[in-house]
Amino acid sequence: MSTTVRAPVAGSAAPLSTVPDPVFSAGMVGPGLAIDPPRAPLVSVAPIDGKIMKLHPHAFVIVGDDGRGVLVHLGIDTVQLRGAGFSVLATEGARIRAGEPVVAWDPAAVEAGGRSPVCPVVALDASAGAVVPLAHGTIEAGDALFDWA
Amino acid sequence: MAERRVTVMAEVGLHARPAATFVQTAAKANLDVTVGKLGGQPVNAKSILSVLALDVRQGETIVIKADGEGADEVLDTLVAIAAAP
């Protein structure tokens, strides 16, 4: 059964290869898509129904009941910010539905600090061919982003 | 069964780049490879989801195991990745 992965943030959807970090752009973490968010405070949401397996201020992983995990990374190298500027709105281990809030943050502040606010959305342990983009260009949070076959 | 213990030295722990490199290297090996925290449950070292779920922090010791031909070579490579600052 395929999984529809939804946009965790609004913005502009683009191939993962556009992300300015080779770990993501080369698909080392897995296939997926990137979203370049608007430069204004926003709330990132869960991309799928499931359990919040890992919740860091700058990144989170949601695992569906079928065991598939989706990683959302809020900006590049944002682990270095140690949570500054990010507000966690959910609880690790809790169940969550796609579209429900996870972390509030400000892409403008991330960019002002010299980092890219681009958000990789990655299908963990998926083969490259398993991900089919459903969006390109402007999208809203919660819109279908890609299909995970 | 060959086994190595190594302390993870990267500031971010076994996440992001170190995790991706570790899993990619393990996945290339033609044998089963597991990784776990010292005293903890081992997980499939070829799964990025499993490795991220382990949540290994800087300074923590992990146990990497592999069985079969070339296991020592694979483990030595993985140890080098995990021990890299």
PDB file of N, CA, C and O in Angstrom, chain B residues 38-69:
ATOM      1  N   LEU B  38      25.670   0.017  24.149  1.00  0.00           N
ATOM      2  CA  LEU B  38      26.258  -0.940  25.088  1.00  0.00           C
ATOM      3  C   LEU B  38      25.166  -1.426  26.040  1.00  0.00           C
ATOM      4  O   LEU B  38      24.550  -0.626  26.732  1.00  0.00           O
ATOM      5  N   GLY B  39      24.904  -2.735  26.046  1.00  0.00           N
ATOM      6  CA  GLY B  39      23.881  -3.290  26.930  1.00  0.00           C
ATOM      7  C   GLY B  39      22.468  -3.183  26.388  1.00  0.00           C
ATOM      8  O   GLY B  39      21.521  -3.644  27.011  1.00  0.00           O
ATOM      9  N   GLY B  40      22.330  -2.542  25.222  1.00  0.00           N
ATOM     10  CA  GLY B  40      20.997  -2.341  24.645  1.00  0.00           C
ATOM     11  C   GLY B  40      20.678  -3.337  23.550  1.00  0.00           C
ATOM     12  O   GLY B  40      21.492  -4.191  23.190  1.00  0.00           O
ATOM     13  N   GLN B  41      19.498  -3.221  23.030  1.00  0.00           N
ATOM     14  CA  GLN B  41      19.021  -4.114  21.976  1.00  0.00           C
ATOM     15  C   GLN B  41      19.666  -3.728  20.636  1.00  0.00           C
ATOM     16  O   GLN B  41      19.655  -2.564  20.262  1.00  0.00           O
ATOM     17  N   PRO B  42      20.247  -4.710  19.918  1.00  0.00           N
ATOM     18  CA  PRO B  42      20.829  -4.376  18.607  1.00  0.00           C
ATOM     19  C   PRO B  42      19.755  -4.174  17.542  1.00  0.00           C
ATOM     20  O   PRO B  42      18.705  -4.813  17.593  1.00  0.00           O
ATOM     21  N   VAL B  43      20.033  -3.278  16.595  1.00  0.00           N
ATOM     22  CA  VAL B  43      19.101  -3.036  15.488  1.00  0.00           C
ATOM     23  C   VAL B  43      19.850  -3.218  14.168  1.00  0.00           C
ATOM     24  O   VAL B  43      21.086  -3.280  14.133  1.00  0.00           O
ATOM     25  N   ASN B  44      19.089  -3.300  13.105  1.00  0.00           N
ATOM     26  CA  ASN B  44      19.669  -3.440  11.767  1.00  0.00           C
ATOM     27  C   ASN B  44      20.459  -2.186  11.397  1.00  0.00           C
ATOM     28  O   ASN B  44      19.895  -1.100  11.283  1.00  0.00           O
ATOM     29  N   ALA B  45      21.771  -2.356  11.184  1.00  0.00           N
ATOM     30  CA  ALA B  45      22.627  -1.211  10.878  1.00  0.00           C
ATOM     31  C   ALA B  45      22.417  -0.698   9.457  1.00  0.00           C
ATOM     32  O   ALA B  45      22.944   0.343   9.083  1.00  0.00           O
ATOM     33  N   LYS B  46      21.633  -1.434   8.659  1.00  0.00           N
ATOM     34  CA  LYS B  46      21.386  -1.008   7.273  1.00  0.00           C
ATOM     35  C   LYS B  46      20.131  -0.145   7.173  1.00  0.00           C
ATOM     36  O   LYS B  46      19.745   0.256   6.084  1.00  0.00           O
ATOM     37  N   SER B  47      19.449   0.085   8.299  1.00  0.00           N
ATOM     38  CA  SER B  47      18.221   0.877   8.303  1.00  0.00           C
ATOM     39  C   SER B  47      18.471   2.245   8.926  1.00  0.00           C
ATOM     40  O   SER B  47      18.802   2.353  10.108  1.00  0.00           O
ATOM     41  N   ILE B  48      18.323   3.301   8.133  1.00  0.00           N
ATOM     42  CA  ILE B  48      18.522   4.658   8.665  1.00  0.00           C
ATOM     43  C   ILE B  48      17.480   4.955   9.731  1.00  0.00           C
ATOM     44  O   ILE B  48      17.772   5.610  10.734  1.00  0.00           O
ATOM     45  N   LEU B  49      16.271   4.440   9.548  1.00  0.00           N
ATOM     46  CA  LEU B  49      15.214   4.648  10.549  1.00  0.00           C
ATOM     47  C   LEU B  49      15.620   4.036  11.887  1.00  0.00           C
ATOM     48  O   LEU B  49      15.497   4.671  12.943  1.00  0.00           O
ATOM     49  N   SER B  50      16.129   2.802  11.839  1.00  0.00           N
ATOM     50  CA  SER B  50      16.531   2.119  13.071  1.00  0.00           C
ATOM     51  C   SER B  50      17.702   2.819  13.753  1.00  0.00           C
ATOM     52  O   SER B  50      17.731   2.954  14.979  1.00  0.00           O
ATOM     53  N   VAL B  51      18.653   3.277  12.942  1.00  0.00           N
ATOM     54  CA  VAL B  51      19.837   3.924  13.507  1.00  0.00           C
ATOM     55  C   VAL B  51      19.468   5.280  14.116  1.00  0.00           C
ATOM     56  O   VAL B  51      19.940   5.639  15.199  1.00  0.00           O
ATOM     57  N   LEU B  52      18.584   6.032  13.444  1.00  0.00           N
ATOM     58  CA  LEU B  52      18.136   7.308  14.015  1.00  0.00           C
ATOM     59  C   LEU B  52      17.353   7.068  15.304  1.00  0.00           C
ATOM     60  O   LEU B  52      17.438   7.840  16.250  1.00  0.00           O
ATOM     61  N   ALA B  53      16.582   5.965  15.334  1.00  0.00           N
ATOM     62  CA  ALA B  53      15.779   5.647  16.514  1.00  0.00           C
ATOM     63  C   ALA B  53      16.660   5.295  17.713  1.00  0.00           C
ATOM     64  O   ALA B  53      16.270   5.502  18.857  1.00  0.00           O
ATOM     65  N   LEU B  54      17.857   4.762  17.450  1.00  0.00           N
ATOM     66  CA  LEU B  54      18.781   4.448  18.543  1.00  0.00           C
ATOM     67  C   LEU B  54      19.154   5.707  19.314  1.00  0.00           C
ATOM     68  O   LEU B  54      19.410   5.679  20.512  1.00  0.00           O
ATOM     69  N   ASP B  55      19.221   6.817  18.591  1.00  0.00           N
ATOM     70  CA  ASP B  55      19.503   8.116  19.201  1.00  0.00           C
ATOM     71  C   ASP B  55      20.822   8.099  19.962  1.00  0.00           C
ATOM     72  O   ASP B  55      20.872   8.419  21.146  1.00  0.00           O
ATOM     73  N   VAL B  56      21.901   7.733  19.277  1.00  0.00           N
ATOM     74  CA  VAL B  56      23.218   7.674  19.900  1.00  0.00           C
ATOM     75  C   VAL B  56      23.815   9.090  19.951  1.00  0.00           C
ATOM     76  O   VAL B  56      23.908   9.765  18.938  1.00  0.00           O
ATOM     77  N   ARG B  57      24.174   9.500  21.152  1.00  0.00           N
ATOM     78  CA  ARG B  57      24.759  10.832  21.352  1.00  0.00           C
ATOM     79  C   ARG B  57      26.285  10.768  21.392  1.00  0.00           C
ATOM     80  O   ARG B  57      26.852   9.713  21.618  1.00  0.00           O
ATOM     81  N   GLN B  58      26.867  11.943  21.240  1.00  0.00           N
ATOM     82  CA  GLN B  58      28.329  12.052  21.333  1.00  0.00           C
ATOM     83  C   GLN B  58      28.795  11.500  22.689  1.00  0.00           C
ATOM     84  O   GLN B  58      28.209  11.821  23.714  1.00  0.00           O
ATOM     85  N   GLY B  59      29.843  10.667  22.641  1.00  0.00           N
ATOM     86  CA  GLY B  59      30.404  10.125  23.875  1.00  0.00           C
ATOM     87  C   GLY B  59      29.816   8.785  24.290  1.00  0.00           C
ATOM     88  O   GLY B  59      30.327   8.134  25.189  1.00  0.00           O
ATOM     89  N   GLU B  60      28.748   8.362  23.609  1.00  0.00           N
ATOM     90  CA  GLU B  60      28.153   7.066  23.930  1.00  0.00           C
ATOM     91  C   GLU B  60      28.886   5.953  23.173  1.00  0.00           C
ATOM     92  O   GLU B  60      29.380   6.176  22.069  1.00  0.00           O
ATOM     93  N   THR B  61      28.913   4.773  23.787  1.00  0.00           N
ATOM     94  CA  THR B  61      29.584   3.630  23.167  1.00  0.00           C
ATOM     95  C   THR B  61      28.550   2.740  22.481  1.00  0.00           C
ATOM     96  O   THR B  61      27.503   2.461  23.047  1.00  0.00           O
ATOM     97  N   ILE B  62      28.866   2.346  21.256  1.00  0.00           N
ATOM     98  CA  ILE B  62      27.997   1.433  20.532  1.00  0.00           C
ATOM     99  C   ILE B  62      28.722   0.113  20.282  1.00  0.00           C
ATOM    100  O   ILE B  62      29.954   0.061  20.298  1.00  0.00           O
ATOM    101  N   VAL B  63      27.948  -0.925  20.071  1.00  0.00           N
ATOM    102  CA  VAL B  63      28.481  -2.245  19.744  1.00  0.00           C
ATOM    103  C   VAL B  63      28.011  -2.585  18.331  1.00  0.00           C
ATOM    104  O   VAL B  63      26.816  -2.557  18.051  1.00  0.00           O
ATOM    105  N   ILE B  64      28.965  -2.854  17.441  1.00  0.00           N
ATOM    106  CA  ILE B  64      28.634  -3.195  16.055  1.00  0.00           C
ATOM    107  C   ILE B  64      29.019  -4.658  15.841  1.00  0.00           C
ATOM    108  O   ILE B  64      30.121  -5.072  16.203  1.00  0.00           O
ATOM    109  N   LYS B  65      28.096  -5.420  15.255  1.00  0.00           N
ATOM    110  CA  LYS B  65      28.362  -6.852  15.040  1.00  0.00           C
ATOM    111  C   LYS B  65      28.088  -7.223  13.587  1.00  0.00           C
ATOM    112  O   LYS B  65      27.144  -6.699  12.975  1.00  0.00           O
ATOM    113  N   ALA B  66      28.891  -8.135  13.095  1.00  0.00           N
ATOM    114  CA  ALA B  66      28.668  -8.667  11.758  1.00  0.00           C
ATOM    115  C   ALA B  66      29.147 -10.111  11.737  1.00  0.00           C
ATOM    116  O   ALA B  66      30.023 -10.498  12.501  1.00  0.00           O
ATOM    117  N   ASP B  67      28.553 -10.899  10.858  1.00  0.00           N
ATOM    118  CA  ASP B  67      28.884 -12.311  10.782  1.00  0.00           C
ATOM    119  C   ASP B  67      29.087 -12.684   9.319  1.00  0.00           C
ATOM    120  O   ASP B  67      28.262 -12.340   8.478  1.00  0.00           O
ATOM    121  N   GLY B  68      30.187 -13.360   9.044  1.00  0.00           N
ATOM    122  CA  GLY B  68      30.402 -13.819   7.680  1.00  0.00           C
ATOM    123  C   GLY B  68      31.726 -13.340   7.105  1.00  0.00           C
ATOM    124  O   GLY B  68      32.518 -12.676   7.772  1.00  0.00           O
ATOM    125  N   GLU B  69      31.926 -13.708   5.865  1.00  0.00           N
ATOM    126  CA  GLU B  69      33.173 -13.372   5.184  1.00  0.00           C
ATOM    127  C   GLU B  69      33.302 -11.852   5.013  1.00  0.00           C
ATOM    128  O   GLU B  69      32.357 -11.208   4.566  1.00  0.00           O
TER     129      GLU B  69
END
